[in-house]
Short mmCIF file of C-alpha atoms in Angstrom, two decimals:
data_model
loop_
_atom_site.label_atom_id
_atom_site.label_comp_id
_atom_site.label_asym_id
_atom_site.label_seq_id
_atom_site.Cartn_x
_atom_site.Cartn_y
_atom_site.Cartn_z
CA MET A 1 32.75 -37.70 33.65
CA SER A 2 35.43 -35.67 31.89
CA ALA A 3 34.69 -32.41 30.14
CA SER A 4 35.51 -33.94 26.75
CA ALA A 5 33.06 -36.79 27.40
CA VAL A 6 30.34 -34.29 28.31
CA ARG A 7 30.98 -32.34 25.12
CA ALA A 8 30.89 -35.56 23.09
CA ARG A 9 27.54 -36.50 24.61
CA ARG A 10 26.14 -33.04 23.92
CA LEU A 11 27.36 -33.21 20.33
CA ALA A 12 25.84 -36.65 19.87
CA ALA A 13 22.51 -35.40 21.25
CA LEU A 14 22.66 -32.39 18.93
CA LEU A 15 23.30 -34.55 15.89
CA LEU A 16 20.55 -36.96 16.89
CA GLY A 17 18.00 -34.19 17.32
CA VAL A 18 19.00 -32.46 14.08
CA ALA A 19 18.86 -35.75 12.18
CA GLY A 20 15.43 -36.55 13.59
CA THR A 21 13.94 -33.18 12.68
CA THR A 22 15.57 -33.16 9.24
CA GLY A 23 14.20 -36.60 8.43
CA LEU A 24 10.70 -35.68 9.56
CA MET A 25 10.78 -32.39 7.63
CA TRP A 26 12.02 -34.19 4.53
CA LEU A 27 9.00 -36.48 4.64
CA PHE A 28 6.65 -33.61 5.47
CA GLY A 29 8.13 -31.55 2.63
CA SER A 30 7.40 -34.26 0.08
CA LEU A 31 3.87 -32.79 -0.15
CA GLU A 32 2.18 -36.18 0.21
CA ALA A 33 -1.03 -36.47 2.22
CA ARG A 34 0.22 -39.47 4.21
CA TRP A 35 2.96 -37.34 5.80
CA VAL A 36 0.93 -34.22 6.64
CA ALA A 37 0.58 -35.10 10.34
CA LEU A 38 4.37 -35.06 10.70
CA GLY A 39 4.32 -31.28 10.45
CA TRP A 40 2.92 -31.11 13.98
CA VAL A 41 5.84 -33.09 15.45
CA ALA A 42 8.74 -32.52 13.03
CA PHE A 43 10.43 -29.87 15.19
CA VAL A 44 10.16 -31.82 18.44
CA PRO A 45 13.56 -33.62 18.24
CA TRP A 46 15.34 -30.33 17.52
CA LEU A 47 13.40 -28.45 20.22
CA TRP A 48 14.45 -31.14 22.68
CA VAL A 49 18.09 -30.45 21.74
CA LEU A 50 17.63 -26.69 22.15
CA ASP A 51 16.25 -27.17 25.65
CA ARG A 52 19.53 -28.84 26.62
CA ALA A 53 21.68 -25.96 25.33
CA SER A 54 23.61 -24.41 28.22
CA SER A 55 24.87 -21.34 26.39
CA ARG A 56 24.17 -19.03 23.49
CA ARG A 57 27.02 -20.67 21.63
CA GLU A 58 25.33 -24.06 21.85
CA ALA A 59 22.01 -22.51 20.77
CA VAL A 60 23.67 -20.94 17.73
CA LEU A 61 25.38 -24.23 16.93
CA GLY A 62 22.01 -25.95 17.05
CA GLY A 63 20.58 -23.38 14.64
CA VAL A 64 23.50 -23.64 12.21
CA ALA A 65 23.40 -27.43 12.30
CA ILE A 66 19.71 -27.62 11.38
CA ALA A 67 20.16 -24.95 8.69
CA LEU A 68 22.90 -27.02 7.04
CA SER A 69 21.06 -30.30 7.41
CA PHE A 70 17.73 -28.89 6.24
CA THR A 71 19.28 -27.23 3.19
CA ALA A 72 21.21 -30.33 2.15
CA ALA A 73 18.19 -32.60 2.56
CA LEU A 74 15.51 -30.48 0.91
CA PHE A 75 17.60 -28.65 -1.69
CA GLY A 76 20.18 -31.27 -2.53
CA TRP A 77 18.98 -31.10 -6.13
CA PHE A 78 20.10 -27.48 -6.53
CA PRO A 79 23.90 -27.98 -6.88
CA GLY A 80 23.35 -30.30 -9.84
CA ALA A 81 21.01 -27.81 -11.50
CA LEU A 82 23.49 -25.01 -10.85
CA GLN A 83 26.30 -27.07 -12.34
CA SER A 84 24.21 -27.75 -15.44
CA TYR A 85 23.48 -24.06 -15.88
CA SER A 86 26.87 -22.53 -15.05
CA GLY A 87 29.31 -25.29 -15.88
CA ALA A 88 30.98 -24.89 -12.47
CA PRO A 89 32.35 -27.99 -10.69
CA LEU A 90 29.71 -29.86 -8.68
CA ALA A 91 31.81 -29.68 -5.52
CA LEU A 92 31.98 -25.90 -5.81
CA CYS A 93 28.20 -25.71 -6.27
CA TRP A 94 27.69 -27.80 -3.14
CA LEU A 95 30.14 -25.64 -1.22
CA ALA A 96 28.29 -22.47 -2.26
CA LEU A 97 24.96 -23.94 -1.15
CA LEU A 98 26.25 -25.00 2.27
CA VAL A 99 28.12 -21.74 2.90
CA LEU A 100 24.96 -19.79 2.14
CA ALA A 101 22.68 -22.14 4.11
CA PRO A 102 22.95 -20.35 7.51
CA PHE A 103 22.11 -17.06 5.81
CA MET A 104 19.25 -18.47 3.69
CA GLU A 105 17.83 -20.29 6.74
CA LEU A 106 18.66 -17.65 9.34
CA GLN A 107 15.29 -18.18 11.03
CA PHE A 108 16.62 -21.37 12.63
CA ILE A 109 19.43 -19.45 14.32
CA THR A 110 17.36 -16.49 15.52
CA PHE A 111 14.65 -18.87 16.74
CA ALA A 112 17.21 -20.87 18.70
CA LEU A 113 18.73 -17.74 20.23
CA ALA A 114 15.38 -16.19 21.18
CA ARG A 115 14.17 -19.42 22.70
CA HIS A 116 17.37 -19.90 24.69
CA HIS A 117 17.24 -16.32 25.96
CA LEU A 118 13.64 -16.61 27.12
CA ARG A 119 14.09 -20.00 28.76
CA LYS A 120 16.92 -18.58 30.85
CA ALA A 121 14.70 -15.75 32.12
CA PRO A 122 13.62 -16.12 35.78
CA GLN A 123 10.00 -17.05 35.06
CA GLU A 124 8.06 -20.23 35.63
CA GLY A 125 4.58 -21.57 35.03
CA PRO A 126 2.18 -21.46 32.09
CA LEU A 127 2.83 -17.79 31.37
CA ALA A 128 6.54 -18.44 30.81
CA PHE A 129 5.77 -21.38 28.52
CA TRP A 130 3.43 -19.36 26.32
CA ARG A 131 5.83 -16.43 26.19
CA VAL A 132 8.60 -18.73 24.97
CA THR A 133 6.29 -20.47 22.50
CA LEU A 134 4.69 -17.39 20.95
CA THR A 135 7.82 -15.26 20.89
CA GLY A 136 9.89 -18.03 19.32
CA ALA A 137 7.29 -18.60 16.60
CA LEU A 138 7.05 -14.88 15.90
CA VAL A 139 10.85 -14.57 15.70
CA TYR A 140 10.96 -17.48 13.24
CA VAL A 141 8.31 -16.01 10.95
CA GLY A 142 9.60 -12.44 11.30
CA THR A 143 13.12 -13.50 10.35
CA GLU A 144 11.79 -15.10 7.19
CA TRP A 145 10.51 -11.66 6.19
CA LEU A 146 13.64 -9.79 7.28
CA CYS A 147 15.95 -12.14 5.36
CA PRO A 148 14.14 -13.24 2.17
CA LYS A 149 15.06 -16.68 0.88
CA LEU A 150 16.11 -17.70 -2.59
CA PHE A 151 13.29 -20.25 -2.85
CA ALA A 152 10.83 -18.57 -0.43
CA GLU A 153 10.20 -21.86 1.36
CA THR A 154 8.55 -22.04 4.76
CA LEU A 155 7.42 -24.86 7.01
CA GLY A 156 3.70 -24.23 6.45
CA GLN A 157 3.94 -25.08 2.76
CA GLY A 158 4.05 -28.74 3.71
CA LEU A 159 0.36 -28.45 4.64
CA TYR A 160 -0.44 -28.02 0.96
CA ALA A 161 -1.01 -31.78 0.87
CA SER A 162 -4.04 -31.26 3.16
CA GLU A 163 -7.02 -30.01 1.17
CA SER A 164 -8.56 -28.47 4.29
CA LEU A 165 -5.57 -27.11 6.25
CA ARG A 166 -4.06 -25.28 3.27
CA GLN A 167 -7.19 -23.10 2.97
CA GLY A 168 -6.02 -21.13 6.01
CA ALA A 169 -3.38 -19.54 3.80
CA ASP A 170 -5.94 -16.96 2.62
CA ILE A 171 -5.63 -15.34 6.07
CA ALA A 172 -1.86 -14.94 6.44
CA GLY A 173 -0.30 -16.98 3.65
CA ALA A 174 1.78 -20.11 4.12
CA HIS A 175 3.72 -18.29 6.86
CA GLY A 176 0.54 -18.20 8.93
CA LEU A 177 0.47 -21.98 8.70
CA THR A 178 4.12 -22.02 9.76
CA LEU A 179 3.22 -20.07 12.90
CA LEU A 180 0.52 -22.59 13.78
CA LEU A 181 2.85 -25.54 13.21
CA LEU A 182 5.55 -24.06 15.44
CA VAL A 183 3.08 -23.51 18.27
CA GLY A 184 1.75 -27.03 17.74
CA ASN A 185 5.23 -28.54 17.96
CA GLU A 186 5.89 -26.68 21.22
CA CYS A 187 2.65 -28.11 22.61
CA VAL A 188 3.65 -31.65 21.66
CA LEU A 189 7.06 -31.20 23.30
CA ALA A 190 5.55 -29.76 26.48
CA ALA A 191 3.04 -32.57 26.77
CA GLY A 192 5.72 -35.17 26.13
CA LYS A 193 8.01 -33.72 28.79
CA VAL A 194 5.26 -33.75 31.39
CA LEU A 195 4.28 -37.34 30.62
CA VAL A 196 7.89 -38.51 30.78
CA ALA A 197 8.60 -36.63 34.02
CA HIS A 198 5.43 -37.55 35.94
CA GLY A 199 4.23 -40.70 34.24
CA PRO A 200 1.03 -41.25 32.25
CA ARG A 201 -1.38 -40.98 35.18
CA ALA A 202 0.02 -38.01 37.07
CA GLY A 203 1.26 -36.25 33.97
CA PHE A 204 -1.91 -36.51 31.90
CA ARG A 205 -3.70 -33.75 33.77
CA ARG A 206 -0.73 -31.41 33.40
CA ALA A 207 -0.50 -32.23 29.72
CA LEU A 208 -4.14 -31.35 29.07
CA ALA A 209 -3.51 -27.64 28.46
CA PRO A 210 -0.92 -27.98 25.67
CA LEU A 211 -2.81 -30.92 24.15
CA ALA A 212 -6.02 -28.88 24.17
CA VAL A 213 -4.27 -26.03 22.33
CA LEU A 214 -2.87 -28.50 19.79
CA ALA A 215 -6.34 -29.98 19.26
CA ALA A 216 -7.80 -26.49 18.85
CA LEU A 217 -5.19 -25.61 16.20
CA VAL A 218 -5.76 -28.79 14.20
CA LEU A 219 -9.55 -28.89 14.46
CA GLY A 220 -9.85 -25.13 13.93
CA GLY A 221 -7.71 -25.41 10.82
CA PHE A 222 -9.84 -28.23 9.45
CA GLY A 223 -13.07 -26.40 10.27
CA TYR A 224 -12.00 -23.15 8.63
CA GLY A 225 -10.69 -25.03 5.61
CA GLN A 226 -13.95 -26.89 5.10
CA LEU A 227 -15.91 -23.64 5.41
CA ARG A 228 -13.83 -21.84 2.78
CA TYR A 229 -13.81 -24.87 0.51
CA ARG A 230 -17.61 -25.00 0.54
CA GLN A 231 -17.85 -21.26 -0.11
CA VAL A 232 -15.75 -21.62 -3.25
CA ALA A 233 -17.56 -24.75 -4.39
CA GLU A 234 -21.02 -23.23 -3.85
CA HIS A 235 -20.24 -20.00 -5.69
CA LYS A 236 -22.31 -19.80 -8.83
CA THR A 237 -22.21 -17.27 -11.63
CA GLN A 238 -23.89 -16.81 -14.97
CA GLU A 239 -20.59 -16.09 -16.70
CA PRO A 240 -19.43 -18.77 -19.15
CA GLU A 241 -16.23 -20.73 -18.66
CA LEU A 242 -13.05 -19.33 -20.19
CA VAL A 243 -11.28 -21.74 -22.55
CA VAL A 244 -7.50 -21.34 -22.52
CA GLY A 245 -5.20 -23.33 -24.79
CA VAL A 246 -1.77 -24.09 -23.32
CA VAL A 247 1.23 -25.49 -25.16
CA GLN A 248 4.08 -27.34 -23.44
CA ALA A 249 6.46 -28.27 -26.26
CA ASN A 250 9.25 -29.65 -24.04
CA ILE A 251 11.98 -27.93 -26.06
CA THR A 252 14.78 -26.96 -23.68
CA LYS A 253 18.36 -25.71 -23.55
CA TYR A 254 18.08 -23.21 -26.38
CA GLU A 255 21.75 -22.22 -26.14
CA LYS A 256 22.95 -25.80 -26.66
CA LEU A 257 20.55 -26.31 -29.56
CA ALA A 258 21.64 -23.04 -31.16
CA ALA A 259 25.28 -24.13 -30.97
CA GLU A 260 24.43 -27.43 -32.65
CA MET A 261 21.82 -26.31 -35.21
CA GLY A 262 22.27 -22.58 -35.62
CA THR A 263 20.06 -19.84 -34.19
CA TYR A 264 17.72 -19.58 -37.20
CA ASP A 265 16.99 -23.32 -37.31
CA VAL A 266 16.31 -23.41 -33.57
CA VAL A 267 13.82 -20.53 -33.67
CA ARG A 268 12.26 -22.07 -36.77
CA MET A 269 11.84 -25.40 -34.97
CA ILE A 270 10.43 -23.76 -31.82
CA LEU A 271 7.82 -21.75 -33.70
CA ASP A 272 6.82 -24.59 -36.02
CA THR A 273 6.34 -26.92 -33.06
CA HIS A 274 4.17 -24.40 -31.25
CA TYR A 275 2.14 -23.67 -34.39
CA GLN A 276 1.52 -27.39 -34.84
CA LEU A 277 0.49 -28.02 -31.24
CA SER A 278 -1.69 -24.90 -31.22
CA ASP A 279 -3.46 -25.83 -34.46
CA ALA A 280 -4.27 -29.23 -32.99
CA LEU A 281 -6.17 -27.42 -30.23
CA LEU A 282 -7.89 -24.94 -32.54
CA GLN A 283 -9.18 -27.71 -34.80
CA ASN A 284 -11.16 -29.24 -31.93
CA ARG A 285 -12.34 -26.28 -29.89
CA LYS A 286 -12.73 -22.52 -29.98
CA LEU A 287 -10.25 -20.86 -27.66
CA ASP A 288 -10.62 -17.58 -25.82
CA LEU A 289 -6.85 -17.38 -25.34
CA LEU A 290 -3.78 -19.28 -26.49
CA VAL A 291 -0.72 -19.29 -24.22
CA TRP A 292 2.90 -20.22 -24.89
CA PRO A 293 5.52 -20.34 -22.09
CA GLU A 294 8.23 -17.97 -20.89
CA THR A 295 10.92 -16.95 -23.45
CA VAL A 296 9.44 -19.29 -26.03
CA TYR A 297 10.39 -16.68 -28.64
CA PRO A 298 14.04 -16.16 -27.59
CA THR A 299 14.56 -12.71 -29.05
CA THR A 300 12.97 -9.28 -28.99
CA PHE A 301 9.47 -8.98 -30.42
CA GLY A 302 8.39 -5.71 -32.03
CA THR A 303 11.95 -4.35 -32.16
CA PRO A 304 13.71 -6.92 -34.37
CA LYS A 305 17.48 -7.11 -34.36
CA SER A 306 17.70 -8.37 -37.96
CA GLU A 307 15.67 -8.85 -41.12
CA VAL A 308 15.12 -12.48 -40.17
CA GLY A 309 13.81 -11.32 -36.78
CA ALA A 310 11.38 -8.97 -38.53
CA GLU A 311 10.13 -11.88 -40.64
CA PHE A 312 9.55 -14.01 -37.55
CA ASP A 313 7.70 -11.12 -35.88
CA ALA A 314 5.44 -10.73 -38.90
CA GLU A 315 4.85 -14.47 -39.02
CA ILE A 316 3.66 -14.61 -35.40
CA SER A 317 1.39 -11.60 -35.96
CA ALA A 318 -0.05 -13.21 -39.09
CA TYR A 319 -0.71 -16.43 -37.17
CA VAL A 320 -2.80 -14.54 -34.61
CA THR A 321 -4.68 -12.65 -37.31
CA GLN A 322 -5.45 -15.74 -39.37
CA ARG A 323 -6.51 -17.93 -36.43
CA ARG A 324 -8.42 -15.08 -34.82
CA VAL A 325 -7.31 -16.04 -31.33
CA PRO A 326 -5.44 -13.89 -28.79
CA LEU A 327 -1.94 -15.17 -28.05
CA LEU A 328 0.09 -14.59 -24.89
CA PHE A 329 3.69 -15.72 -25.22
CA GLY A 330 7.07 -15.23 -23.58
CA THR A 331 9.63 -13.10 -25.39
CA TYR A 332 12.02 -10.18 -24.85
CA ASP A 333 10.98 -6.54 -24.88
CA LEU A 334 13.43 -3.79 -25.81
CA GLU A 335 13.23 -0.11 -24.93
CA GLN A 336 16.13 2.36 -25.13
CA GLN A 337 18.74 -0.41 -25.06
CA ARG A 338 17.14 -1.90 -21.95
CA GLU A 339 16.00 -5.46 -22.46
CA TYR A 340 13.24 -7.11 -20.42
CA ASN A 341 11.92 -10.62 -19.95
CA ALA A 342 8.34 -10.09 -21.10
CA ALA A 343 4.94 -11.61 -21.78
CA MET A 344 3.47 -10.28 -25.04
CA LEU A 345 -0.28 -10.29 -25.65
CA LEU A 346 -1.40 -10.12 -29.28
CA GLY A 347 -5.03 -10.03 -30.30
CA PRO A 348 -7.49 -8.60 -32.78
CA GLY A 349 -8.12 -4.95 -31.93
CA ARG A 350 -11.53 -3.32 -31.98
CA ASP A 351 -10.72 -1.42 -35.17
CA GLY A 352 -9.65 -4.58 -36.98
CA THR A 353 -5.93 -4.10 -36.39
CA LEU A 354 -3.67 -6.26 -34.26
CA ALA A 355 -3.52 -4.99 -30.68
CA ARG A 356 -0.37 -5.53 -28.65
CA SER A 357 0.45 -5.11 -24.96
CA ALA A 358 3.42 -6.24 -22.92
CA TYR A 359 4.06 -7.20 -19.32
CA ARG A 360 7.66 -6.95 -18.11
CA LYS A 361 9.00 -9.29 -15.45
CA THR A 362 10.01 -7.48 -12.26
CA MET A 363 11.13 -10.17 -9.82
CA LEU A 364 14.20 -11.55 -11.57
CA PHE A 365 16.23 -14.51 -10.36
CA PRO A 366 19.51 -13.21 -8.87
CA LEU A 367 22.55 -13.36 -11.16
CA THR A 368 21.13 -15.74 -13.78
CA GLU A 369 18.63 -13.12 -14.99
CA TRP A 370 19.67 -9.90 -13.30
CA VAL A 371 22.70 -8.34 -11.66
CA PRO A 372 22.27 -5.28 -9.40
CA GLU A 373 23.93 -2.26 -10.96
CA SER A 374 25.92 -1.70 -7.76
CA ILE A 375 27.95 -4.89 -8.35
CA ASP A 376 27.71 -5.20 -12.13
CA SER A 377 31.13 -4.85 -13.73
CA PRO A 378 33.34 -6.30 -16.50
CA TRP A 379 35.28 -8.13 -13.78
CA LEU A 380 32.13 -9.91 -12.62
CA ARG A 381 30.97 -10.67 -16.16
CA GLU A 382 34.34 -12.17 -17.04
CA ARG A 383 34.26 -14.56 -14.09
CA LEU A 384 30.54 -15.34 -14.27
CA PRO A 385 29.77 -15.29 -18.00
CA TRP A 386 26.34 -16.85 -17.44
CA THR A 387 24.99 -13.83 -15.55
CA GLY A 388 21.92 -12.17 -17.04
CA TYR A 389 21.41 -8.77 -18.66
CA TRP A 390 17.69 -8.22 -18.18
CA LYS A 391 16.33 -5.17 -16.42
CA ARG A 392 13.56 -5.14 -13.84
CA GLY A 393 10.03 -4.29 -14.89
CA PRO A 394 7.82 -1.65 -13.24
CA GLY A 395 6.10 -3.99 -10.78
CA PRO A 396 2.65 -5.62 -10.48
CA GLN A 397 0.48 -5.01 -13.54
CA THR A 398 -2.74 -6.34 -15.01
CA MET A 399 -3.64 -6.96 -18.64
CA ALA A 400 -7.07 -6.71 -20.27
CA LEU A 401 -8.13 -9.64 -22.46
CA PRO A 402 -11.03 -8.75 -24.82
CA LEU A 403 -13.56 -11.59 -25.02
CA GLY A 404 -16.01 -10.22 -27.55
CA GLU A 405 -19.52 -8.86 -27.09
CA GLY A 406 -18.05 -5.99 -25.12
CA ARG A 407 -16.71 -8.28 -22.39
CA SER A 408 -13.14 -8.41 -21.18
CA LEU A 409 -11.17 -10.33 -18.57
CA THR A 410 -8.51 -8.83 -16.32
CA LEU A 411 -5.41 -10.99 -16.17
CA ALA A 412 -2.75 -11.08 -13.45
CA PRO A 413 0.37 -11.95 -15.49
CA LEU A 414 3.32 -13.57 -13.75
CA ILE A 415 6.60 -14.79 -15.17
CA CYS A 416 8.32 -17.74 -13.47
CA TYR A 417 10.03 -16.56 -10.25
CA GLU A 418 7.32 -13.98 -9.52
CA SER A 419 4.87 -16.69 -8.48
CA ILE A 420 6.72 -17.22 -5.18
CA PHE A 421 5.98 -13.69 -3.88
CA PRO A 422 2.61 -13.41 -2.07
CA SER A 423 2.47 -9.59 -1.88
CA TYR A 424 3.24 -9.21 -5.58
CA VAL A 425 0.31 -11.40 -6.61
CA ALA A 426 -1.98 -9.86 -3.98
CA GLU A 427 -1.31 -6.42 -5.48
CA GLU A 428 -2.40 -7.65 -8.91
CA ALA A 429 -5.54 -9.09 -7.32
CA ARG A 430 -6.28 -5.71 -5.71
CA ARG A 431 -6.11 -4.20 -9.18
CA GLY A 432 -9.09 -6.29 -10.23
CA ALA A 433 -7.46 -9.42 -11.61
CA GLU A 434 -9.83 -12.28 -12.35
CA LEU A 435 -7.34 -14.91 -13.48
CA ILE A 436 -3.69 -15.54 -12.62
CA LEU A 437 -1.74 -16.46 -15.74
CA THR A 438 1.81 -17.68 -15.14
CA LEU A 439 4.41 -18.23 -17.84
CA SER A 440 7.45 -20.16 -16.67
CA ASN A 441 10.64 -21.88 -17.77
CA ASP A 442 11.65 -24.60 -15.33
CA SER A 443 13.76 -26.57 -17.80
CA TRP A 444 16.99 -26.10 -15.82
CA PHE A 445 15.36 -27.98 -12.94
CA SER A 446 13.72 -30.72 -15.00
CA GLY A 447 14.01 -34.12 -13.37
CA THR A 448 14.32 -32.63 -9.86
CA PRO A 449 11.68 -31.82 -7.20
CA ALA A 450 11.84 -28.14 -8.25
CA PRO A 451 8.95 -28.19 -10.81
CA LYS A 452 6.67 -29.74 -8.18
CA LEU A 453 7.75 -27.17 -5.58
CA HIS A 454 7.21 -24.31 -8.03
CA LEU A 455 3.72 -25.63 -8.78
CA MET A 456 3.01 -25.72 -5.03
CA HIS A 457 4.05 -22.06 -4.73
CA ALA A 458 1.70 -21.17 -7.56
CA ALA A 459 -1.15 -23.05 -5.88
CA PHE A 460 -0.70 -21.02 -2.68
CA ARG A 461 -1.06 -17.81 -4.71
CA SER A 462 -4.46 -19.05 -5.90
CA ILE A 463 -5.52 -19.91 -2.35
CA GLU A 464 -4.41 -16.51 -1.02
CA THR A 465 -6.28 -14.58 -3.70
CA ARG A 466 -9.10 -17.09 -4.38
CA LEU A 467 -8.35 -16.76 -8.09
CA PRO A 468 -8.06 -19.59 -10.62
CA GLN A 469 -4.70 -19.91 -12.31
CA VAL A 470 -3.39 -21.15 -15.62
CA ARG A 471 0.28 -22.07 -15.49
CA VAL A 472 2.20 -22.69 -18.74
CA THR A 473 5.78 -23.95 -18.83
CA ASN A 474 8.07 -25.12 -21.61
CA SER A 475 8.92 -28.48 -20.01
CA GLY A 476 6.51 -28.87 -17.07
CA ILE A 477 4.57 -28.65 -14.92
CA SER A 478 1.81 -26.81 -16.82
CA ALA A 479 -1.47 -26.81 -14.93
CA LEU A 480 -4.92 -25.44 -14.22
CA ILE A 481 -5.25 -24.53 -10.54
CA SER A 482 -8.54 -23.85 -8.78
CA PRO A 483 -9.15 -21.08 -6.19
CA THR A 484 -8.80 -23.77 -3.50
CA GLY A 485 -5.30 -24.68 -4.70
CA GLU A 486 -6.37 -27.93 -6.32
CA VAL A 487 -4.49 -28.90 -9.50
CA LEU A 488 -7.39 -29.73 -11.78
CA THR A 489 -5.31 -30.61 -14.86
CA GLU A 490 -1.58 -30.87 -15.41
CA VAL A 491 1.06 -31.79 -17.96
CA PRO A 492 3.86 -33.61 -16.13
CA ASP A 493 7.49 -32.62 -16.18
CA ASN A 494 9.46 -33.54 -19.32
CA HIS A 495 6.34 -34.16 -21.45
CA ARG A 496 5.05 -32.59 -24.67
CA ALA A 497 1.35 -31.78 -24.88
CA SER A 498 -1.22 -29.12 -25.66
CA LEU A 499 -4.43 -28.80 -23.67
CA ALA A 500 -7.65 -26.80 -23.81
CA LEU A 501 -8.39 -25.81 -20.21
CA ALA A 502 -11.90 -24.81 -19.14
CA VAL A 503 -11.30 -22.18 -16.45
CA PRO A 504 -14.19 -21.84 -13.98
CA PRO A 505 -15.57 -18.33 -13.37
CA THR A 506 -13.85 -16.33 -10.63
CA PRO A 507 -15.56 -16.77 -7.22
CA HIS A 508 -14.95 -13.12 -6.13
CA LEU A 509 -14.32 -14.08 -2.51
CA SER A 510 -12.45 -11.56 -0.40
CA THR A 511 -9.38 -12.61 1.59
CA LEU A 512 -7.23 -10.95 4.20
CA MET A 513 -4.17 -11.63 2.04
CA VAL A 514 -5.64 -9.56 -0.80
CA LEU A 515 -6.72 -6.77 1.53
CA TRP A 516 -3.49 -6.52 3.52
CA GLY A 517 -0.95 -8.41 1.45
CA ASP A 518 1.80 -10.35 3.21
CA TRP A 519 0.90 -8.72 6.55
CA LEU A 520 1.92 -11.42 9.04
CA ARG A 521 5.69 -11.49 8.62
CA PRO A 522 6.44 -7.81 9.28
CA THR A 523 3.90 -7.87 12.10
CA ALA A 524 5.59 -10.94 13.57
CA LEU A 525 8.97 -9.24 13.45
CA LEU A 526 7.65 -6.18 15.27
CA LEU A 527 5.82 -8.19 17.92
CA SER A 528 8.82 -10.43 18.52
CA VAL A 529 11.06 -7.41 19.15
CA VAL A 530 8.49 -6.03 21.60
CA LEU A 531 8.15 -9.34 23.45
CA LEU A 532 11.91 -9.78 23.65
CA LEU A 533 12.83 -6.27 24.77
CA VAL A 534 9.91 -4.79 26.71
CA PRO A 535 9.85 -7.21 29.69
CA SER A 536 13.57 -6.77 30.39
CA ARG A 537 13.31 -3.00 30.03
CA LEU A 538 10.36 -2.93 32.42
CA ALA A 539 12.27 -5.04 34.93
CA ARG A 540 15.23 -2.66 34.79
CA TRP A 541 12.94 0.33 35.17
CA LYS A 542 11.25 -1.16 38.23
CA ALA A 543 14.62 -2.07 39.74
CA SER A 544 15.90 1.49 39.33
CA ARG A 545 12.93 3.05 41.18
#
């Protein structure tokens, strides 16, 4: 067979393996319970391709190919959303996504390289298999920490659709589930190879070890999940439920509306709509807290830029005073010419005055909300006029919500993008938070899978901290999330509604994620370096003696 024919066959095998894994991961990533089992086999076609790689170049090619395919399949909605936001040509948005894909999904490439390197080492037997398996999984997870992703996705998030398996995220986050899935896939591949090579009868005994490990991972995950689920369900407290009113007005694209109606009329419409929906709640039930979404008041509060702005500020304050209900809403906060995306809490103070406190968003979405000062320039602003001007807040904070009778509740405020960062939320939990309260604006992604994915991220933060969560968005998906990650109530995407949510008392269960934060990924990176370098260094040292 000619060299060109061999290369063609290798390329065909690569494309087949990449296509198989991409299709399985696409189904697994749909977050539907019927596809959960695919997570344990999704990587097998691609791993089979990597085992056939004869050089580092082929291993890298396999990593790049799956990075491109994975990104296009699971984030194919993003170029359209980016075009809608920036006005750039759709083809250019697609090109940007695909060019960045190998960097955003670098873990595929480093995993492929590490696995190829270890498989070429002169070792055989079970020890070699487990070294390849564990080191590859650690490299994968460690790379995801070393090179943070725009959407913070990881393979283990697909297990959210399993009520039991997702509970393991309180140990090491969704990345801990990723580690288990990678090991499980290696076990499936090893068992399959043995059965194919030796036949069902002779190969079954050799396949017992990897199959036993796979069974232990799955059954152990289910067992732990059921244990933690029961612990949360059985927790009882004498504290009353907290009633939170949420408003999802489904008013989007403020800039377009302002151009058509004028800024004053748009703000007037936004506030009047939220007043109306809020009053509908207050007429039927007493609320402990009323929440409006991120940037619902699209100007600075407390430092008005005009007389009209001062009138709107006074109107919102008067609404809180007259209804006698605390209000948390998204706005801008201004200090010394530095503007922040903020959550403002207004409520009756103990001395009869209106108390005010603000939380400033720290984790800003790159470019659209924040530009690093090192690259910010008139040249950049001229070419990317949609870039944001907000400054970063001081980091994780908590807010105290007075409840009357001397009681108060400690809130963990989050704004939009911050809900995808496990360590950030864990730090707020360590500060005594009893309820996660997320304000978000997902309107630019309405009609895509993004609102569902963002909700899934938020649910993992509740699992990791064992805290209930109220999530309020302007266009969806607003929700009440339990400490087990279950969405108890939701307002779908692109709907208008207001709900009174009865938040269950906090279970006060400790988790490793709260104690140590996002501990697994840096640990995985360190261990992977040790496992990759130490054996070869020892071999060289022994050879030199």
